Amino acid sequence: MSVPASYYLTLSAVLFSIGGIGLLVRRNVLVMFMCVELMLNAANLAFVTFARQMNDVGGQVVVFFVLVVAAAEVVVGLGIIVAIFRRRVGATADDVHVLKG
Amino acid sequence: MGHLLLAATVPDSLTFAVAAAITVIGALGVVLSRNPVHSALMLIMTLFGVAVLFVEEDAQFLAAVQVIVYAGAIVVLFLFVIMLLGVDRQEALRSEPMPAQRWLALGLGVLALAEVILLAKGHWPTGAHAVAGRARVAGHSNTYVLGRALFTTYLLPFEITSALLVIAVIGAAVLARRPRGQESELDEPTAGGPAFGGENLGSNPSDRALDGPDGEGGEPVGDVLDEAEGVTVVGRPEQ
Amino acid sequence: MIHAVFLIPLLPLVGFAVLAAFGRKLGNPLAGWIATGAVAASFIVTAIVFAGLFQLAPGHRSFTQTWWNWFSVDRLHVTAGALVDPLSMTMAAFVTGVSTLIHLYSIGYMEHDPQFPKFFVYLNLFVASMLLLVLGSNLVMTFLGWEGVGVCSYFLIAFWFDRPSAASAGKKAMIFNRIGDAGFLLAMFLTFERTGSLQYVTVFHRLGHVGVPSLTAIALLLFLGAAGKSAQLPLYPWLADAMEGPTPVSALIHAATMVTAGVYLMTRINPILHRAPDAAHVVAIIGVLTAFLGATIACAQTDIKKILAYSTISQLGYMFLAVGVGAYVAAIFLMLTHAFYKALLFLGAGSVIHAMNDEQNTKTMGGLRKLMPITAVTFLIAWFSIGGVPPFSGFWSKGEVLLNAYGYSTWLYALGALTALLTAYYLGRCYLLTFSGQARWVEARPAGDGHGVVGSAPPVESDTSNPNTPTERVVAHHGGAGGQEPLHPHDPSWVMSLPLVVLAVASVFGGLIDLPFHPNFVFLERWLSPVVGASLFNGHFSVATEWTFALVDAAIALIGVGLAFALWRGAVDRPAVEPTFLQRAWYIDWGYDRLLARTSTLFAGFLATVVESKVIDGAVNGVGTLFRSGGGVLRRVQTGYVRNYALGVMAGLVVLLAYLVSRAFT
């Protein structure tokens, strides 16, 4: 008998929270981006757990698509970061705050 | 909780415990490392941990993809960008424009964690049922089952992902393209010209102190406008 | 043949459309001729339909022609269509006939007006609306025509809108008519509520199921509308001011046709009035009071058109008296003859005004008889006719009204007879001041004094009351440049004279259509009996009584004429019989001004300065300030920091999860 699903889900929640807090606290754009990846992985873990628990391959299919989207997102996101910070001296997200009311 | 874990076989429990520890340590490392390169390496650690957990949950194909795509491609891309922009670029930690942000973030994160853990105990309100077919089919590997689902039920979304990837590649190429005439703006500081993005940098003087000589980088706005026909958004000074 | 009835209102409407589109291009005489042709064609069609109807048996002379379904809402089905019966065809015949003559006259009268085509656009639209009014098969169609003639009346009163007095007279007519229209609308609502229909035929069928109080209310509300349109107490003052319009307009709209719409409406609803005797009492009393009031005021006016306007009010009062006592045939009879002689009076006055270079004050005229023989003779015929001198038409029609009034109530008769005396008197005064005696205009207007015309001593009214400003300007210009240029009053051209002659003939012989004394001669009564027969008041007068009353009426008329000759032959000013009280029209207009206009102006001022600026502006500005300051506070949420926005997303996630947790644990 394998480890119960609630353990995986708890781990997923911990991973998600760490990613979320990191996203909110850190100011290095690249690290923030990595934190997003952490959160995505937490969600993936939850999906795979449910796929096992409910014996449904759909959860795994969703994870597959999340991986694809994550790859695309990283490509475009990093492209934007390179474009912005090619002209900036630091890597701080707060430097870009023109979009305010 | 303990007795539940004991209910599982010892190898399973051990594998889960070790992989979970690796994952959490890696995640904490990502968040807590000062150096982005270290963060990236810690991210690889987490991803490996998650891959192990995937195997543990009979998702062997996803585990492989996780290692190949995430650890092998995405994180390498991260590292590549870090190196491209300069390893020594750092966060300006001295000044915090939003003092409450850190504590609010911690509070909300802990709250979200508590809620998800509460939910994880088994009270799932959705009651959804399997729709895409069984995950475990006797006599067939996980790769076979997943592949069958992808190329039958989910064929259309699968095809759309190809379009998505093409768009992403084109988008990245457009974004990363260096407009003509802006070959080396960071390398040729022009004395006397207005500091690039002066207003924002000026509001955070500590940033410059931290970043050293590069802080004076930039070139006269007029030059940029003259040299580039289609000046990108990137090149435009903030007003 | 008889089914060509839809052409009757359509032809003037087509004329209106053509002139509205191309009037300017067609130019001065042609536009007028097209308009006249359209109305004349309509008259011919009316005559054909009329003849077709005449050939049918009396019991089959009423049918409804439905053109199309106008609108349907739940139980309410309103069709566009015509109710063809002796009453509506009589109205249509006299409306188109008189309109044709007045159109013809207008070609001459408006000759020098730069707005010539526009005038005929309005006239044709007016005729089309008036025909819809009289032909409409239901109250809504009638109301459509009612409003159409109302708006045309407004356009034409204010035709010379660059004169403030004309513009405000137009507004006054509009406002007084709105009061009446409110009554009309309420009456329609009540009718539909009680009978479930607005179709005349259906409504009259179902009257048996409606209580008398409801019928009284419907009749009185419709009478309110009629009082507005036909200038009865208390809604009459607009008609006197309406004389600001061109004289043909006064003749057509404010004497012959539109103002009689109220009488037509009351006659049309005769089954309702018949079942609501209280309402009929009110109509009769208001009618006779208005007749008396109008006649007294007319005795003291000096403006020739004002005299005729108050005379019209008075004569309309007679018609309502007839309607009120149930003598519908007499009312229609008087309406027809009145249309002839009152149109004649107005057109004659128009000729005089034209000849006197837009002078309207009778005190500055005089001695025109020899210079304008046709006008003078026709005016004299009209005077005798309206005064009730036998054997002119007015004698027969007014005699009919008075006889029925006597059968109904002696008091109504007494007041009516007194009014008849005054009628013969004040028009005599008007005629004598205008046409006989010394030619006062030679002294009053030292010709060639140029600009001195306005400033000279006699009560020559200022520019604002002269109806024909454009011509006036031409005259002033000529006088200033050419020096001495005396007036040469003369009879107008044939286009203006012909209508005078035709109307004079009609005024003389109009009485033939309904002679008393013998049942074989009452053509009009027999013709109209399918419509009004059931409700008709029958006094059962013997032939001897009828003869007696005819003699008394003749005597009254002759006394009036004699009084006029005695007092005004050779005299110009007799203050004793022209008291200020009457010159100021019983101060009723003044009272309205003080009581209603001033108070509502004050109230409007209060609304403008206090309510508008403090309450409404305050509320609007308050809302604006609230949102601006609220936005000023909220904009700080938008810090521009990405992490801050992410914090918001996180907070939303926590709330969502909290919801799920609450669902999971309950």
mmCIF file of C-alpha atoms in Angstrom, chain C residues 217-358:
data_model
loop_
_atom_site.group_PDB
_atom_site.id
_atom_site.type_symbol
_atom_site.label_atom_id
_atom_site.label_comp_id
_atom_site.label_asym_id
_atom_site.label_seq_id
_atom_site.Cartn_x
_atom_site.Cartn_y
_atom_site.Cartn_z
ATOM 1 C CA ALA C 217 -67.278 62.720 -17.307
ATOM 2 C CA ILE C 218 -66.452 61.655 -20.877
ATOM 3 C CA ALA C 219 -68.683 64.340 -22.355
ATOM 4 C CA LEU C 220 -67.296 67.061 -20.099
ATOM 5 C CA LEU C 221 -63.686 66.063 -20.763
ATOM 6 C CA LEU C 222 -64.322 66.083 -24.498
ATOM 7 C CA PHE C 223 -65.995 69.443 -24.071
ATOM 8 C CA LEU C 224 -62.841 70.692 -22.347
ATOM 9 C CA GLY C 225 -60.961 69.708 -25.496
ATOM 10 C CA ALA C 226 -63.620 71.332 -27.653
ATOM 11 C CA ALA C 227 -63.528 74.492 -25.538
ATOM 12 C CA GLY C 228 -59.793 74.741 -26.108
ATOM 13 C CA LYS C 229 -60.021 74.213 -29.835
ATOM 14 C CA SER C 230 -63.163 76.297 -30.339
ATOM 15 C CA ALA C 231 -62.188 79.140 -28.008
ATOM 16 C CA GLN C 232 -64.932 78.862 -25.389
ATOM 17 C CA LEU C 233 -64.840 80.052 -21.806
ATOM 18 C CA PRO C 234 -62.461 79.809 -20.086
ATOM 19 C CA LEU C 235 -59.988 78.895 -22.829
ATOM 20 C CA TYR C 236 -60.892 81.563 -25.385
ATOM 21 C CA PRO C 237 -58.201 84.294 -25.132
ATOM 22 C CA TRP C 238 -55.831 82.675 -27.595
ATOM 23 C CA LEU C 239 -58.170 83.257 -30.525
ATOM 24 C CA ALA C 240 -57.988 87.042 -30.246
ATOM 25 C CA ASP C 241 -54.204 86.894 -30.237
ATOM 26 C CA ALA C 242 -54.247 84.438 -33.120
ATOM 27 C CA MET C 243 -55.081 87.391 -35.367
ATOM 28 C CA GLU C 244 -51.322 87.958 -35.517
ATOM 29 C CA GLY C 245 -51.301 85.435 -38.340
ATOM 30 C CA PRO C 246 -51.874 86.361 -41.994
ATOM 31 C CA THR C 247 -55.508 87.229 -42.703
ATOM 32 C CA PRO C 248 -56.266 84.187 -44.916
ATOM 33 C CA VAL C 249 -55.143 82.056 -41.994
ATOM 34 C CA SER C 250 -57.523 83.887 -39.719
ATOM 35 C CA ALA C 251 -60.285 83.289 -42.235
ATOM 36 C CA LEU C 252 -59.567 79.623 -42.837
ATOM 37 C CA ILE C 253 -58.367 78.331 -39.501
ATOM 38 C CA HIS C 254 -59.578 80.789 -36.916
ATOM 39 C CA ALA C 255 -63.011 81.428 -38.322
ATOM 40 C CA ALA C 256 -64.277 78.836 -40.771
ATOM 41 C CA THR C 257 -62.801 75.433 -40.120
ATOM 42 C CA MET C 258 -60.483 74.576 -37.270
ATOM 43 C CA VAL C 259 -62.317 76.399 -34.513
ATOM 44 C CA THR C 260 -65.500 74.584 -35.480
ATOM 45 C CA ALA C 261 -63.786 71.240 -34.812
ATOM 46 C CA GLY C 262 -65.033 71.390 -31.246
ATOM 47 C CA VAL C 263 -68.612 71.776 -32.442
ATOM 48 C CA TYR C 264 -68.100 68.887 -34.829
ATOM 49 C CA LEU C 265 -66.723 66.715 -32.019
ATOM 50 C CA MET C 266 -69.662 67.511 -29.772
ATOM 51 C CA THR C 267 -72.069 66.716 -32.592
ATOM 52 C CA ARG C 268 -70.212 63.506 -33.361
ATOM 53 C CA ILE C 269 -70.629 62.282 -29.793
ATOM 54 C CA ASN C 270 -74.299 63.269 -29.671
ATOM 55 C CA PRO C 271 -75.358 59.814 -28.367
ATOM 56 C CA ILE C 272 -73.131 60.386 -25.328
ATOM 57 C CA LEU C 273 -74.423 63.907 -24.740
ATOM 58 C CA HIS C 274 -77.949 62.642 -25.100
ATOM 59 C CA ARG C 275 -77.411 60.205 -22.230
ATOM 60 C CA ALA C 276 -75.587 62.785 -20.104
ATOM 61 C CA PRO C 277 -78.007 65.708 -19.806
ATOM 62 C CA ASP C 278 -75.956 67.393 -17.061
ATOM 63 C CA ALA C 279 -73.010 67.668 -19.402
ATOM 64 C CA ALA C 280 -75.302 69.056 -22.090
ATOM 65 C CA HIS C 281 -76.515 71.726 -19.637
ATOM 66 C CA VAL C 282 -72.927 72.769 -19.002
ATOM 67 C CA VAL C 283 -72.248 72.949 -22.733
ATOM 68 C CA ALA C 284 -75.288 75.120 -23.337
ATOM 69 C CA ILE C 285 -74.550 77.501 -20.464
ATOM 70 C CA ILE C 286 -70.859 77.873 -21.363
ATOM 71 C CA GLY C 287 -71.906 78.397 -24.964
ATOM 72 C CA VAL C 288 -74.377 81.181 -24.312
ATOM 73 C CA LEU C 289 -72.067 82.900 -21.823
ATOM 74 C CA THR C 290 -69.235 82.821 -24.340
ATOM 75 C CA ALA C 291 -71.538 84.161 -27.027
ATOM 76 C CA PHE C 292 -72.571 87.075 -24.841
ATOM 77 C CA LEU C 293 -69.038 87.809 -23.609
ATOM 78 C CA GLY C 294 -67.584 87.742 -27.114
ATOM 79 C CA ALA C 295 -70.293 90.033 -28.449
ATOM 80 C CA THR C 296 -69.825 92.629 -25.695
ATOM 81 C CA ILE C 297 -66.069 92.709 -26.206
ATOM 82 C CA ALA C 298 -66.468 93.016 -29.959
ATOM 83 C CA CYS C 299 -68.559 96.172 -29.404
ATOM 84 C CA ALA C 300 -65.568 98.108 -28.135
ATOM 85 C CA GLN C 301 -62.633 96.871 -30.231
ATOM 86 C CA THR C 302 -61.027 99.087 -32.842
ATOM 87 C CA ASP C 303 -58.779 96.621 -34.628
ATOM 88 C CA ILE C 304 -60.843 95.199 -37.506
ATOM 89 C CA LYS C 305 -59.460 91.689 -37.097
ATOM 90 C CA LYS C 306 -59.975 91.768 -33.322
ATOM 91 C CA ILE C 307 -63.638 92.632 -33.871
ATOM 92 C CA LEU C 308 -63.983 89.673 -36.163
ATOM 93 C CA ALA C 309 -62.091 87.415 -33.760
ATOM 94 C CA TYR C 310 -64.414 88.208 -30.855
ATOM 95 C CA SER C 311 -67.334 87.831 -33.220
ATOM 96 C CA THR C 312 -66.071 84.340 -34.050
ATOM 97 C CA ILE C 313 -65.840 83.490 -30.352
ATOM 98 C CA SER C 314 -69.383 84.715 -29.916
ATOM 99 C CA GLN C 315 -70.730 82.751 -32.883
ATOM 100 C CA LEU C 316 -68.983 79.600 -31.714
ATOM 101 C CA GLY C 317 -70.742 80.126 -28.404
ATOM 102 C CA TYR C 318 -74.029 80.036 -30.323
ATOM 103 C CA MET C 319 -73.056 76.742 -31.866
ATOM 104 C CA PHE C 320 -72.302 75.249 -28.453
ATOM 105 C CA LEU C 321 -75.581 76.613 -27.184
ATOM 106 C CA ALA C 322 -77.280 74.707 -29.985
ATOM 107 C CA VAL C 323 -75.286 71.541 -29.226
ATOM 108 C CA GLY C 324 -76.057 71.862 -25.537
ATOM 109 C CA VAL C 325 -79.802 72.090 -26.049
ATOM 110 C CA GLY C 326 -79.670 69.161 -28.433
ATOM 111 C CA ALA C 327 -80.239 71.124 -31.631
ATOM 112 C CA TYR C 328 -77.386 69.470 -33.509
ATOM 113 C CA VAL C 329 -78.784 70.260 -36.907
ATOM 114 C CA ALA C 330 -79.009 73.911 -35.951
ATOM 115 C CA ALA C 331 -75.417 73.800 -34.757
ATOM 116 C CA ILE C 332 -74.179 72.338 -38.045
ATOM 117 C CA PHE C 333 -76.427 74.735 -39.977
ATOM 118 C CA LEU C 334 -74.969 77.703 -38.117
ATOM 119 C CA MET C 335 -71.475 76.284 -38.571
ATOM 120 C CA LEU C 336 -71.943 76.110 -42.340
ATOM 121 C CA THR C 337 -73.437 79.548 -42.771
ATOM 122 C CA HIS C 338 -70.960 81.000 -40.301
ATOM 123 C CA ALA C 339 -68.119 79.519 -42.326
ATOM 124 C CA PHE C 340 -69.402 81.388 -45.359
ATOM 125 C CA TYR C 341 -70.020 84.815 -43.882
ATOM 126 C CA LYS C 342 -67.171 84.807 -41.385
ATOM 127 C CA ALA C 343 -64.685 83.739 -44.046
ATOM 128 C CA LEU C 344 -66.170 86.469 -46.200
ATOM 129 C CA LEU C 345 -65.750 89.029 -43.409
ATOM 130 C CA PHE C 346 -62.121 88.044 -42.872
ATOM 131 C CA LEU C 347 -61.302 88.047 -46.551
ATOM 132 C CA GLY C 348 -62.993 91.436 -46.906
ATOM 133 C CA ALA C 349 -60.996 92.690 -43.949
ATOM 134 C CA GLY C 350 -57.903 91.271 -45.607
ATOM 135 C CA SER C 351 -58.662 93.223 -48.761
ATOM 136 C CA VAL C 352 -59.074 96.385 -46.720
ATOM 137 C CA ILE C 353 -55.885 95.781 -44.794
ATOM 138 C CA HIS C 354 -54.101 95.127 -48.036
ATOM 139 C CA ALA C 355 -55.459 98.294 -49.577
ATOM 140 C CA MET C 356 -54.586 100.379 -46.507
ATOM 141 C CA ASN C 357 -51.006 99.153 -46.495
ATOM 142 C CA ASP C 358 -51.381 96.941 -43.451
#
